[in-house]
Coordinates of C-alpha atoms and ligand atoms in Angstrom, one line a residue:
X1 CA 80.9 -48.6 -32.3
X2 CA 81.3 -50.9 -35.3
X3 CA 82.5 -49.9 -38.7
X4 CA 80.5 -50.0 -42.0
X5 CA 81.4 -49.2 -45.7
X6 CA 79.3 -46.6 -47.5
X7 CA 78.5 -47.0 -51.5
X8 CA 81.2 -44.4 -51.6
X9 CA 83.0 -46.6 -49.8
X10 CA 84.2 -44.2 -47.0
X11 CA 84.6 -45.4 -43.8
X12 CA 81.7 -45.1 -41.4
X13 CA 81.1 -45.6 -37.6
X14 CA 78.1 -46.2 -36.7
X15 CA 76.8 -45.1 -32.9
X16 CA 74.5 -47.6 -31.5
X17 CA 72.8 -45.5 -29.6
X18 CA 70.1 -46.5 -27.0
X19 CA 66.7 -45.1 -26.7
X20 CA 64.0 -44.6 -23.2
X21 CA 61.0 -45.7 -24.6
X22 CA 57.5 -45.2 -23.6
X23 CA 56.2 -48.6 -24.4
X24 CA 58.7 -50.7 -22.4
X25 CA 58.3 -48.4 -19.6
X26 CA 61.8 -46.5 -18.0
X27 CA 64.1 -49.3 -18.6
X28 CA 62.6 -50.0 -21.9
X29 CA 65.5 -49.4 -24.7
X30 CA 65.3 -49.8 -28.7
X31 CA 68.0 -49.3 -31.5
X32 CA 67.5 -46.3 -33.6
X33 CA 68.1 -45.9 -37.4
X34 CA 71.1 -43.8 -38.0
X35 CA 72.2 -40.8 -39.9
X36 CA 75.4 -39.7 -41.2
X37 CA 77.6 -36.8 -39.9
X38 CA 81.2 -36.2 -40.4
X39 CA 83.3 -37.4 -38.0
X40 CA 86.3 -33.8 -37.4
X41 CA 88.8 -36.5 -35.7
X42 CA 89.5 -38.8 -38.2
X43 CA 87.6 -37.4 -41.4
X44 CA 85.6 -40.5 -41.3
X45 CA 81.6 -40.4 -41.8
X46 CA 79.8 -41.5 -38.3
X47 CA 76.5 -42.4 -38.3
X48 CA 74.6 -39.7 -35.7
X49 CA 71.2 -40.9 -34.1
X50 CA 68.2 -40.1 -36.4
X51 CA 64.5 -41.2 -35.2
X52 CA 62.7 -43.9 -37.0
X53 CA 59.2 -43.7 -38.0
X54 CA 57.8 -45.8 -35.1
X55 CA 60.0 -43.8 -32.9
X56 CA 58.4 -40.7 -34.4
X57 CA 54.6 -42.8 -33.8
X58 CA 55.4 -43.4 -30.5
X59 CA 56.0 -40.1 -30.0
X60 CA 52.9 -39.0 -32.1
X61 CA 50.6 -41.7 -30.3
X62 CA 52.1 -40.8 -26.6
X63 CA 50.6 -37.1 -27.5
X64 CA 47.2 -38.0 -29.3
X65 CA 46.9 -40.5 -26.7
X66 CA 46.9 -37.6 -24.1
X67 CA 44.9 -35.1 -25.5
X68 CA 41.0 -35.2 -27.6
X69 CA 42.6 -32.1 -30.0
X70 CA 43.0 -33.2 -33.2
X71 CA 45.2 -30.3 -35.1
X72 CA 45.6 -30.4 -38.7
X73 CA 48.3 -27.4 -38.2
X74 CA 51.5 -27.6 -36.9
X75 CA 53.3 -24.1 -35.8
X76 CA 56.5 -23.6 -34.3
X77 CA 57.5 -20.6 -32.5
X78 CA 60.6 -18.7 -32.7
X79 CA 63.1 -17.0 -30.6
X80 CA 60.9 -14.8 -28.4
X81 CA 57.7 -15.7 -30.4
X82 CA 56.6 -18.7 -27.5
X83 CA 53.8 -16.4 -26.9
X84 CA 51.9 -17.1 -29.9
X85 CA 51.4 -20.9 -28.1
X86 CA 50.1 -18.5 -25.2
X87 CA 47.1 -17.3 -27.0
X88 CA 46.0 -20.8 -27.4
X89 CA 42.8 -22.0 -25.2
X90 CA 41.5 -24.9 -24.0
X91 CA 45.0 -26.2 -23.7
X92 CA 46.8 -29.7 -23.1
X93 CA 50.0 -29.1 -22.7
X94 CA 53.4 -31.2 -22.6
X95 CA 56.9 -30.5 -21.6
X96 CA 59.5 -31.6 -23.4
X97 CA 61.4 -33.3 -20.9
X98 CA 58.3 -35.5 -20.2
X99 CA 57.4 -36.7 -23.9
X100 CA 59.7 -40.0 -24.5
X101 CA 62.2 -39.5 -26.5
X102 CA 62.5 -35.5 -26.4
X103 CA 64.6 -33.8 -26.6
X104 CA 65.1 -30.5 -24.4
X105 CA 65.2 -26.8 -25.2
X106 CA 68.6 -25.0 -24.0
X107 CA 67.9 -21.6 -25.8
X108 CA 67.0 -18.6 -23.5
X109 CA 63.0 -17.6 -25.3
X110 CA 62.6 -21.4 -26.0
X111 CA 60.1 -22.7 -23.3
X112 CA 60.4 -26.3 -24.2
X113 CA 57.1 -27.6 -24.0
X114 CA 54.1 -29.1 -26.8
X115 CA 51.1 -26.6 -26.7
X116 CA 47.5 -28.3 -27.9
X117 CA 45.2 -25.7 -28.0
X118 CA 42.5 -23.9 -30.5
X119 CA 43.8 -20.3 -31.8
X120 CA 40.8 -18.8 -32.4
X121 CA 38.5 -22.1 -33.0
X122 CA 41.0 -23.7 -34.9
X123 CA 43.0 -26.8 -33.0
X124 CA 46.6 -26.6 -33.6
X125 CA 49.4 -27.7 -32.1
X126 CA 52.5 -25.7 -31.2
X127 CA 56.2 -25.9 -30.4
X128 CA 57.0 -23.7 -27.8
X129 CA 60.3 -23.9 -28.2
X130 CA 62.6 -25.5 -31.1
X131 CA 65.8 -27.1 -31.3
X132 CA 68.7 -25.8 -33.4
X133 CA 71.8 -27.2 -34.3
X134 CA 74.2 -25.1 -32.4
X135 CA 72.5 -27.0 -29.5
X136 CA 74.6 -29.6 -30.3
X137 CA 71.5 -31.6 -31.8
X138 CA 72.4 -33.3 -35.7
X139 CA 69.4 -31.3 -38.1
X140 CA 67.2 -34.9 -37.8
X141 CA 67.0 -34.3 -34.3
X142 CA 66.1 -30.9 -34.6
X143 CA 63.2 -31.3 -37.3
X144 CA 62.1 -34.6 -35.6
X145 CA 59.3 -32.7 -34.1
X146 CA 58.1 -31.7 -37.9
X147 CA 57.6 -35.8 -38.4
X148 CA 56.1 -35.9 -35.3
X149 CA 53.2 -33.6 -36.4
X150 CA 52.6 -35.2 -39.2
X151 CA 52.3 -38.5 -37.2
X152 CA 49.8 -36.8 -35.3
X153 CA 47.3 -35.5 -38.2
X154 CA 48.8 -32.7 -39.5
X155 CA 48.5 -32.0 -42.7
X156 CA 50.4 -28.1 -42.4
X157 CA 53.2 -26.5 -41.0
X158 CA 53.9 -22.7 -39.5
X159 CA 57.1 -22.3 -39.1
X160 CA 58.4 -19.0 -37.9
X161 CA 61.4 -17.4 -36.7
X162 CA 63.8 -14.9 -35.7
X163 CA 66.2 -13.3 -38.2
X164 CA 68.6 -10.9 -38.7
X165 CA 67.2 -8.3 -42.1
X166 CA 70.3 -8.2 -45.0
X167 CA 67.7 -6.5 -47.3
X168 CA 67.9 -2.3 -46.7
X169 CA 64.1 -1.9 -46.7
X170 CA 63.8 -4.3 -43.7
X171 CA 63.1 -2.6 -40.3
X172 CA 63.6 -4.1 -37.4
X173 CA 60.4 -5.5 -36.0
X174 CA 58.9 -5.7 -39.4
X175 CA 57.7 -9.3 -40.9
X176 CA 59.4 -11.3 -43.8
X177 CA 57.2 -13.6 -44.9
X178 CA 59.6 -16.3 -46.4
X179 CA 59.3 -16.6 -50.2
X180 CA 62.2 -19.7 -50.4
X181 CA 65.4 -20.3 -48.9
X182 CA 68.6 -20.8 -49.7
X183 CA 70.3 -24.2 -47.9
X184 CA 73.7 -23.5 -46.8
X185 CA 74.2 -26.1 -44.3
X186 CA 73.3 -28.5 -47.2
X187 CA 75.3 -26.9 -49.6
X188 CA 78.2 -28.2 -46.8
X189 CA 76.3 -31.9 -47.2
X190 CA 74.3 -31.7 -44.2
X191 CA 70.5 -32.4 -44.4
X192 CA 68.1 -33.9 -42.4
X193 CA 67.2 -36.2 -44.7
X194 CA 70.5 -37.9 -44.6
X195 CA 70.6 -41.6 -44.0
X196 CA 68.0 -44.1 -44.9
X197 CA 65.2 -43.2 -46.3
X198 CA 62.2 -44.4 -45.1
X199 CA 59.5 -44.0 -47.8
X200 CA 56.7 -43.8 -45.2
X201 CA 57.6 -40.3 -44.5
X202 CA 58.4 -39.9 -48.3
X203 CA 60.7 -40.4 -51.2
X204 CA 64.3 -40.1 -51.4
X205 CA 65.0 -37.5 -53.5
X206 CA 62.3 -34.6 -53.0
X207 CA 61.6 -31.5 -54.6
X208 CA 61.9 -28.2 -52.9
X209 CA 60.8 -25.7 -56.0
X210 CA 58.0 -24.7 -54.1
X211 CA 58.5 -25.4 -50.5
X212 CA 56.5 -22.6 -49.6
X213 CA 52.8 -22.7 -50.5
X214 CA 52.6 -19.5 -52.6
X215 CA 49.1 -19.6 -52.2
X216 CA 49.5 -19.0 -48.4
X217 CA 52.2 -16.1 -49.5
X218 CA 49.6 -14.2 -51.1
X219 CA 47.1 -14.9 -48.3
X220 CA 49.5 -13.2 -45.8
X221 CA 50.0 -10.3 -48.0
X222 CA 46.8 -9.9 -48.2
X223 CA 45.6 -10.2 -44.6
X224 CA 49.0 -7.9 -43.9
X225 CA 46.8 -4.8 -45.7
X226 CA 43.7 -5.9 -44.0
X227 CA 45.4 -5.1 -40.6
X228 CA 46.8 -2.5 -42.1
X229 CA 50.6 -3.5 -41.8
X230 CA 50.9 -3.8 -45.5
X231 CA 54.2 -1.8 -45.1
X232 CA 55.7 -3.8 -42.4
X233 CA 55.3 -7.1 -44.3
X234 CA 57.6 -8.1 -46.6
X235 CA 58.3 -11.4 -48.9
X236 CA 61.7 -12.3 -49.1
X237 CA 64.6 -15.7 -49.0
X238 CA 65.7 -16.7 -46.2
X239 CA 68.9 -18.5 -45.2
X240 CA 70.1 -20.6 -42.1
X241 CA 73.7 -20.6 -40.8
X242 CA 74.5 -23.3 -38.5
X243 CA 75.6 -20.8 -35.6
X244 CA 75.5 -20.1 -32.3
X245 CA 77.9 -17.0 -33.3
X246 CA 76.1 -14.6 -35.7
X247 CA 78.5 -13.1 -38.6
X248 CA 81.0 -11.3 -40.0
X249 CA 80.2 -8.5 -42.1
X250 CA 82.2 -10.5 -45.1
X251 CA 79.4 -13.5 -44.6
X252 CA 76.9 -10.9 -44.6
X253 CA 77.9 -8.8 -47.5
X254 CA 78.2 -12.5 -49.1
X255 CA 74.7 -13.9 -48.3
X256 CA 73.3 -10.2 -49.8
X257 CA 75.0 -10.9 -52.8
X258 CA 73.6 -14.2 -53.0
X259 CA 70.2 -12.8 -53.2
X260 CA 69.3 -13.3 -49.3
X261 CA 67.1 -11.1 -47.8
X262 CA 67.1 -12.4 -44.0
X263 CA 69.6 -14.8 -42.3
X264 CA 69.0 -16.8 -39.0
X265 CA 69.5 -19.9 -37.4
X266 CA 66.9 -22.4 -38.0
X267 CA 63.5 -23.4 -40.0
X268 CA 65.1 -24.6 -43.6
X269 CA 66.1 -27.8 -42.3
X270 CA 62.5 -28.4 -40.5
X271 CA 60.6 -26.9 -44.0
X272 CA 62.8 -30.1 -45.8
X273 CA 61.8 -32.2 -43.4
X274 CA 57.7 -30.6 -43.8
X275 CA 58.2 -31.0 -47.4
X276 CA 59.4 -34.4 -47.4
X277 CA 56.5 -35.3 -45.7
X278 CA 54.0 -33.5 -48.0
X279 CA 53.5 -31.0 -45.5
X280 CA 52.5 -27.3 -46.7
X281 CA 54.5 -24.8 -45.7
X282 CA 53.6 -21.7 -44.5
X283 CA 56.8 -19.5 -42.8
X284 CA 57.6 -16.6 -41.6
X285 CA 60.6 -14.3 -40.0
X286 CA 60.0 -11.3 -37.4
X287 CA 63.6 -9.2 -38.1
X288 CA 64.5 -8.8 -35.1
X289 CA 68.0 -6.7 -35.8
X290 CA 69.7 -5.2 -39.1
X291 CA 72.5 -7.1 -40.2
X292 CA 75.9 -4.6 -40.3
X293 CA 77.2 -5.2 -43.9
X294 CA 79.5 -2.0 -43.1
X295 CA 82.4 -2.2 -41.1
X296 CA 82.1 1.7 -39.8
X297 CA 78.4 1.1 -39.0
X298 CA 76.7 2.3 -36.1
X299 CA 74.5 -0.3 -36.1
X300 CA 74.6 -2.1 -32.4
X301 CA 76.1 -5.6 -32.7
X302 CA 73.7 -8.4 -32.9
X303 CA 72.8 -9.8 -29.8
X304 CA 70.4 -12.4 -28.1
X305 CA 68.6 -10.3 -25.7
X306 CA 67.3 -7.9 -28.4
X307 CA 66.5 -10.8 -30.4
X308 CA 64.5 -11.9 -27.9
X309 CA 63.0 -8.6 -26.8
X310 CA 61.8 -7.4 -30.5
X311 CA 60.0 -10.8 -30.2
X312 CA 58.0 -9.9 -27.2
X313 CA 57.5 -6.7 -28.2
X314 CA 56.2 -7.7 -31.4
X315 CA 54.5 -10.8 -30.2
X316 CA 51.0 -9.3 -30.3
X317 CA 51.5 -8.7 -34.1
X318 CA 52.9 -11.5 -34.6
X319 CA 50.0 -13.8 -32.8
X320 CA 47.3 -12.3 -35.0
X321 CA 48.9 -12.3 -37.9
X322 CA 49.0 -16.2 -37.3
X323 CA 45.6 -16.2 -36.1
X324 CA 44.3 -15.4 -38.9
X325 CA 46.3 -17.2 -41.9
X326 CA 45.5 -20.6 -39.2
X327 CA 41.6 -19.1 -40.0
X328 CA 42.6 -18.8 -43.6
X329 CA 43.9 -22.6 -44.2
X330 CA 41.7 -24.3 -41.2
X331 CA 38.6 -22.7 -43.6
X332 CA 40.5 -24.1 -46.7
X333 CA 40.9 -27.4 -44.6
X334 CA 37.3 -27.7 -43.8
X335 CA 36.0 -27.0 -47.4
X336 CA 38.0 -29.6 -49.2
Ligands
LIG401 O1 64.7 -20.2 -33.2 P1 64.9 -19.0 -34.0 O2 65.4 -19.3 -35.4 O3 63.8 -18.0 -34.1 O4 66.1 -18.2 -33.2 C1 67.0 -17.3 -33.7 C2 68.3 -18.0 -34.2 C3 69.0 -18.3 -32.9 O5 68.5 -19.4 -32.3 C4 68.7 -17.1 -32.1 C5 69.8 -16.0 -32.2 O6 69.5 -14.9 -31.5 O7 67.5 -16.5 -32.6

């Protein structure tokens, strides 16, 4: 570790940390760029691994290099929705473990592996399985994939997840289609974008007024009533918390109050990443519980497994639903 002064002139550590890469074979190693993280021991700022662009290309050239399909859409599946990558065909698929670099899933209905495949006829690639920051993995880490995707061709990202409903006309098992978000974790200074910027994935400061395409809203509410789940579908903001424990009614009754209609665990910090990158953002949340904001409810605390179980049990919505916004941009794609 070596010290460093910031313009603010805190302290920071920075953690030279070593990387496996591809190109130098098993023993070959190269520096990372770093990002910033505070340090709870001595209140100093430490530097936490970040990946650098021609990390991110190696990663992105190790997967085209592998595989003929060329997606122009990137999706990434939530807790219990890995079986949207299931209903891709013609598949090359990667584990994580085996791409350099990689990190691993540790979440229970998080396979942990890349999906290339067509949905439909449309080539897209998909993350079965995403990282979170309870995982112990710094929010660059966890939207690294996002870069990656972009590296590869992408010019969109799905991002979907599971999340607990605040608003009352949420059921559980119905879909939020995510209108904006509200950044908590960097309200509390943390953001993947922290660090260096490296203008190749794009500028310092960017905007997030209209992270998600509204265009693509409309299209899902549209193809919701085509399917004839127009009352299932709802738009709405959604929030992530940095977990693993879900909340307190308190935080709850808060996040209501602050105008959030679903809470979770996940997809802001990859949709700052997509946007910084002049991705478009499509996104989407499966409500997998209620959220209690009564202290007498009877509502069931919630819980993992049922997270995961709505998701199954919902996956077959969920998978057309995508299908057919994927249909909706790759058609947009093709005609520009
Ligand atoms: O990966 P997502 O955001 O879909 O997963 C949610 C948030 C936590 O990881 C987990 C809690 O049950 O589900």
């Amino acid at each position: 570790m070596t010290g460093t002064i910031t313009a603010d002139q805190s302290p920071v550590i920075v953690k030279h940390t070593k990387h496996r890469t591809n190109s130098g074979g098993s023993t070959g190693y190269i520096a990372q760029e770093q990002n910033e993280t505070l340090d709870a021991s001595d209140g100093a700022h430490v530097l936490e691994e970040a990946y650098s662009y021609e990390v991110c290309k190696e990663i992105a050239d190790y997967l085209s290099e592998r595989t003929a399909i060329r997606p122009k859409i990137g999706i990434i599946c939530g807790s219990g929705l890995g079986s949207l990558a299931d209903e891709l065909t013609n598949t090359d698929i990667f584990e994580y473990e085996n791409i350099p670099n990689f990190p691993v899933s540790t979440v229970e209905g998080h396979v942990g592996r890349m999906v290339f495949g067509y949905l439909g006829d449309v080539p897209v690639m998909a993350m079965q399985g995403r990282f979170h920051y309870y995982e112990g993995y710094g929010l660059a880490k966890c939207s690294m994939p996002v870069r990656v995707m972009k590296l590869v061709g992408c010019t969109h990202l799905i991002a979907t997840n599971a999340a607990g409903g605040l608003n009352h006309k949420f059921k559980v098992g119905d879909i939020m289609v995510v209108r904006d978000h509200v950044n908590m974790m960097g309200f509390a200074g943390n953001s993947p974008l922290q660090g260096p910027n490296d203008p190749r994935f794009g500028p310092r400061f960017p905007p997030m007024t209209r992270a998600y395409d509204a265009h693509y809203i409309k299209t899902a509410k549209k193809i919701a009533k085509e399917m004839k789940i127009g009352s299932d579908v709802h738009e709405g903001v959604y929030t992530c918390l940095g977990g693993p424990n879900y909340e307190t009614v308190a935080e709850l009754r808060m996040l209501k109050t602050l105008g959030i209609d679903a809470v979770g665990m996940s997809t802001v910090h990859e949709v700052v990443t997509a946007r910084h990158c002049d991705l478009k953002v499509f996104a989407f949340s499966l409500i997998t519980n209620k959220c209690s904001l009564d202290y007498d409810s009877s509502d069931d605390d919630a819980n993992h497994e049922e997270v995961v179980t709505v998701g199954k049990n919902r996956q077959h919505i969920c998978a057309q639903f995508t299908r057919r916004i994927v249909q909706v941009i790759s058609d947009e794609i093709s005609n520009q």
